[in-house]
Amino acid sequence: MSDTNYIGAIVKILESPKNKTIKNKISITKFRAQLPQIRQTRVVDIVVWGNLANDMEKYYNKSDYILVEGYLSLRKLSQSNSNRKVLKRARFTILKVYPFLISSNSKV
């Protein structure tokens, strides 16, 4: 069982989105992204389904910043070669994506 929360966040794409097609011609795109935080950064697995998955692969690249909305869940993964150690991985299922542009000409 996993806990889920609906959140919005700005993330940095760490790897190029990879699209694949599963049963019934449904597109799914997976990649890793970084959630910036003050104390330490977190890396999450991003999953996007359907037509939005095709758009993610088409319009976004590595090192782009995007504003996303969706469900964040924690998945328990067990390692087979360690002494039954359970790891928790964050997984972000995206429902909405907006480009986030950082201007280098801004005056502070």
PDB file of C-alpha atoms in Angstrom:
ATOM      1  CA  MET A   1       0.000   0.000   0.000  1.00  0.00           C
ATOM      2  CA  SER A   2       1.226   3.509  -0.652  1.00  0.00           C
ATOM      3  CA  ASP A   3       0.309   6.983   0.533  1.00  0.00           C
ATOM      4  CA  THR A   4      -0.583   9.586  -2.112  1.00  0.00           C
ATOM      5  CA  ASN A   5      -0.838  13.352  -2.078  1.00  0.00           C
ATOM      6  CA  TYR A   6      -1.905  15.789  -4.802  1.00  0.00           C
ATOM      7  CA  ILE A   7       0.773  18.467  -5.152  1.00  0.00           C
ATOM      8  CA  GLY A   8       2.123  21.086  -7.527  1.00  0.00           C
ATOM      9  CA  ALA A   9       5.869  21.661  -7.844  1.00  0.00           C
ATOM     10  CA  ILE A  10       8.617  23.024 -10.050  1.00  0.00           C
ATOM     11  CA  VAL A  11      11.017  20.258 -11.072  1.00  0.00           C
ATOM     12  CA  LYS A  12      14.205  20.038 -13.116  1.00  0.00           C
ATOM     13  CA  ILE A  13      14.332  17.189 -15.654  1.00  0.00           C
ATOM     14  CA  LEU A  14      17.451  15.076 -15.013  1.00  0.00           C
ATOM     15  CA  GLU A  15      17.220  12.719 -18.001  1.00  0.00           C
ATOM     16  CA  SER A  16      15.536  12.762 -21.394  1.00  0.00           C
ATOM     17  CA  PRO A  17      11.921  11.561 -21.197  1.00  0.00           C
ATOM     18  CA  LYS A  18      11.565   8.070 -22.699  1.00  0.00           C
ATOM     19  CA  ASN A  19       8.242   7.129 -24.239  1.00  0.00           C
ATOM     20  CA  LYS A  20       6.943   3.602 -24.694  1.00  0.00           C
ATOM     21  CA  THR A  21       3.610   2.070 -25.637  1.00  0.00           C
ATOM     22  CA  ILE A  22       1.938  -0.545 -23.467  1.00  0.00           C
ATOM     23  CA  LYS A  23      -1.236  -2.609 -23.872  1.00  0.00           C
ATOM     24  CA  ASN A  24      -4.099  -1.110 -25.877  1.00  0.00           C
ATOM     25  CA  LYS A  25      -1.779   1.505 -27.450  1.00  0.00           C
ATOM     26  CA  ILE A  26      -1.471   3.609 -24.280  1.00  0.00           C
ATOM     27  CA  SER A  27       1.605   5.830 -24.181  1.00  0.00           C
ATOM     28  CA  ILE A  28       3.655   6.107 -21.013  1.00  0.00           C
ATOM     29  CA  THR A  29       6.683   8.318 -20.447  1.00  0.00           C
ATOM     30  CA  LYS A  30       9.122   7.851 -17.560  1.00  0.00           C
ATOM     31  CA  PHE A  31      12.077   9.946 -16.410  1.00  0.00           C
ATOM     32  CA  ARG A  32      13.772  11.209 -13.256  1.00  0.00           C
ATOM     33  CA  ALA A  33      13.443  14.781 -12.004  1.00  0.00           C
ATOM     34  CA  GLN A  34      14.779  16.843  -9.133  1.00  0.00           C
ATOM     35  CA  LEU A  35      12.638  18.615  -6.540  1.00  0.00           C
ATOM     36  CA  PRO A  36      14.682  21.571  -5.297  1.00  0.00           C
ATOM     37  CA  GLN A  37      14.602  22.106  -1.550  1.00  0.00           C
ATOM     38  CA  ILE A  38      16.478  24.364   0.832  1.00  0.00           C
ATOM     39  CA  ARG A  39      18.122  21.675   2.948  1.00  0.00           C
ATOM     40  CA  GLN A  40      18.681  19.015   0.325  1.00  0.00           C
ATOM     41  CA  THR A  41      17.351  18.105  -3.082  1.00  0.00           C
ATOM     42  CA  ARG A  42      15.215  15.068  -3.781  1.00  0.00           C
ATOM     43  CA  VAL A  43      15.098  12.965  -6.924  1.00  0.00           C
ATOM     44  CA  VAL A  44      11.728  11.510  -7.915  1.00  0.00           C
ATOM     45  CA  ASP A  45      10.584   9.141 -10.637  1.00  0.00           C
ATOM     46  CA  ILE A  46       8.128  10.863 -12.983  1.00  0.00           C
ATOM     47  CA  VAL A  47       5.380   8.934 -14.802  1.00  0.00           C
ATOM     48  CA  VAL A  48       3.108  10.505 -17.432  1.00  0.00           C
ATOM     49  CA  TRP A  49       0.263   8.711 -19.247  1.00  0.00           C
ATOM     50  CA  GLY A  50      -1.657   9.151 -22.516  1.00  0.00           C
ATOM     51  CA  ASN A  51      -1.424  12.148 -24.847  1.00  0.00           C
ATOM     52  CA  LEU A  52       0.465  14.144 -22.239  1.00  0.00           C
ATOM     53  CA  ALA A  53       3.173  11.452 -22.339  1.00  0.00           C
ATOM     54  CA  ASN A  54       3.660  12.079 -26.059  1.00  0.00           C
ATOM     55  CA  ASP A  55       3.872  15.844 -25.449  1.00  0.00           C
ATOM     56  CA  MET A  56       6.469  15.370 -22.708  1.00  0.00           C
ATOM     57  CA  GLU A  57       8.789  13.498 -25.037  1.00  0.00           C
ATOM     58  CA  LYS A  58       8.167  15.939 -27.883  1.00  0.00           C
ATOM     59  CA  TYR A  59       8.555  19.314 -26.125  1.00  0.00           C
ATOM     60  CA  TYR A  60      10.753  18.817 -23.040  1.00  0.00           C
ATOM     61  CA  ASN A  61      14.424  17.865 -22.716  1.00  0.00           C
ATOM     62  CA  LYS A  62      17.048  17.240 -20.074  1.00  0.00           C
ATOM     63  CA  SER A  63      17.745  20.281 -17.817  1.00  0.00           C
ATOM     64  CA  ASP A  64      14.365  21.926 -18.549  1.00  0.00           C
ATOM     65  CA  TYR A  65      12.315  23.260 -15.648  1.00  0.00           C
ATOM     66  CA  ILE A  66       8.606  22.476 -15.610  1.00  0.00           C
ATOM     67  CA  LEU A  67       5.698  23.251 -13.319  1.00  0.00           C
ATOM     68  CA  VAL A  68       3.778  20.029 -12.681  1.00  0.00           C
ATOM     69  CA  GLU A  69       0.623  18.948 -10.883  1.00  0.00           C
ATOM     70  CA  GLY A  70      -0.133  15.397  -9.928  1.00  0.00           C
ATOM     71  CA  TYR A  71       0.012  12.674  -7.317  1.00  0.00           C
ATOM     72  CA  LEU A  72       3.145  12.036  -5.287  1.00  0.00           C
ATOM     73  CA  SER A  73       3.383   8.582  -3.781  1.00  0.00           C
ATOM     74  CA  LEU A  74       5.970   6.626  -1.844  1.00  0.00           C
ATOM     75  CA  ARG A  75       6.668   3.117  -3.090  1.00  0.00           C
ATOM     76  CA  LYS A  76       8.389   0.485  -1.005  1.00  0.00           C
ATOM     77  CA  LEU A  77      11.132  -1.402  -2.834  1.00  0.00           C
ATOM     78  CA  SER A  78      12.903  -4.356  -1.332  1.00  0.00           C
ATOM     79  CA  GLN A  79      16.470  -5.202  -2.271  1.00  0.00           C
ATOM     80  CA  SER A  80      17.088  -8.873  -2.899  1.00  0.00           C
ATOM     81  CA  ASN A  81      20.814  -8.898  -2.100  1.00  0.00           C
ATOM     82  CA  SER A  82      20.707  -6.958   1.175  1.00  0.00           C
ATOM     83  CA  ASN A  83      19.316  -8.201   4.467  1.00  0.00           C
ATOM     84  CA  ARG A  84      15.665  -7.442   3.721  1.00  0.00           C
ATOM     85  CA  LYS A  85      16.295  -3.732   3.649  1.00  0.00           C
ATOM     86  CA  VAL A  86      13.276  -1.777   2.428  1.00  0.00           C
ATOM     87  CA  LEU A  87      13.820   1.392   0.414  1.00  0.00           C
ATOM     88  CA  LYS A  88      11.229   4.064  -0.250  1.00  0.00           C
ATOM     89  CA  ARG A  89      11.164   5.723  -3.673  1.00  0.00           C
ATOM     90  CA  ALA A  90       9.096   8.779  -4.505  1.00  0.00           C
ATOM     91  CA  ARG A  91       6.960   8.487  -7.635  1.00  0.00           C
ATOM     92  CA  PHE A  92       5.200  11.468  -9.193  1.00  0.00           C
ATOM     93  CA  THR A  93       2.294  10.714 -11.543  1.00  0.00           C
ATOM     94  CA  ILE A  94       1.755  13.880 -13.582  1.00  0.00           C
ATOM     95  CA  LEU A  95      -1.675  15.145 -14.639  1.00  0.00           C
ATOM     96  CA  LYS A  96      -0.786  18.695 -15.800  1.00  0.00           C
ATOM     97  CA  VAL A  97       2.469  20.209 -17.117  1.00  0.00           C
ATOM     98  CA  TYR A  98       3.401  23.850 -17.721  1.00  0.00           C
ATOM     99  CA  PRO A  99       6.716  25.172 -19.067  1.00  0.00           C
ATOM    100  CA  PHE A 100       8.707  27.173 -16.533  1.00  0.00           C
ATOM    101  CA  LEU A 101      11.172  29.622 -18.051  1.00  0.00           C
ATOM    102  CA  ILE A 102      14.029  31.076 -16.054  1.00  0.00           C
ATOM    103  CA  SER A 103      15.128  34.452 -17.367  1.00  0.00           C
ATOM    104  CA  SER A 104      18.836  35.201 -17.209  1.00  0.00           C
ATOM    105  CA  ASN A 105      18.230  38.915 -17.854  1.00  0.00           C
ATOM    106  CA  SER A 106      16.239  39.572 -14.703  1.00  0.00           C
ATOM    107  CA  LYS A 107      17.395  42.344 -12.381  1.00  0.00           C
ATOM    108  CA  VAL A 108      17.303  41.753  -8.649  1.00  0.00           C
TER     109      VAL A 108
END
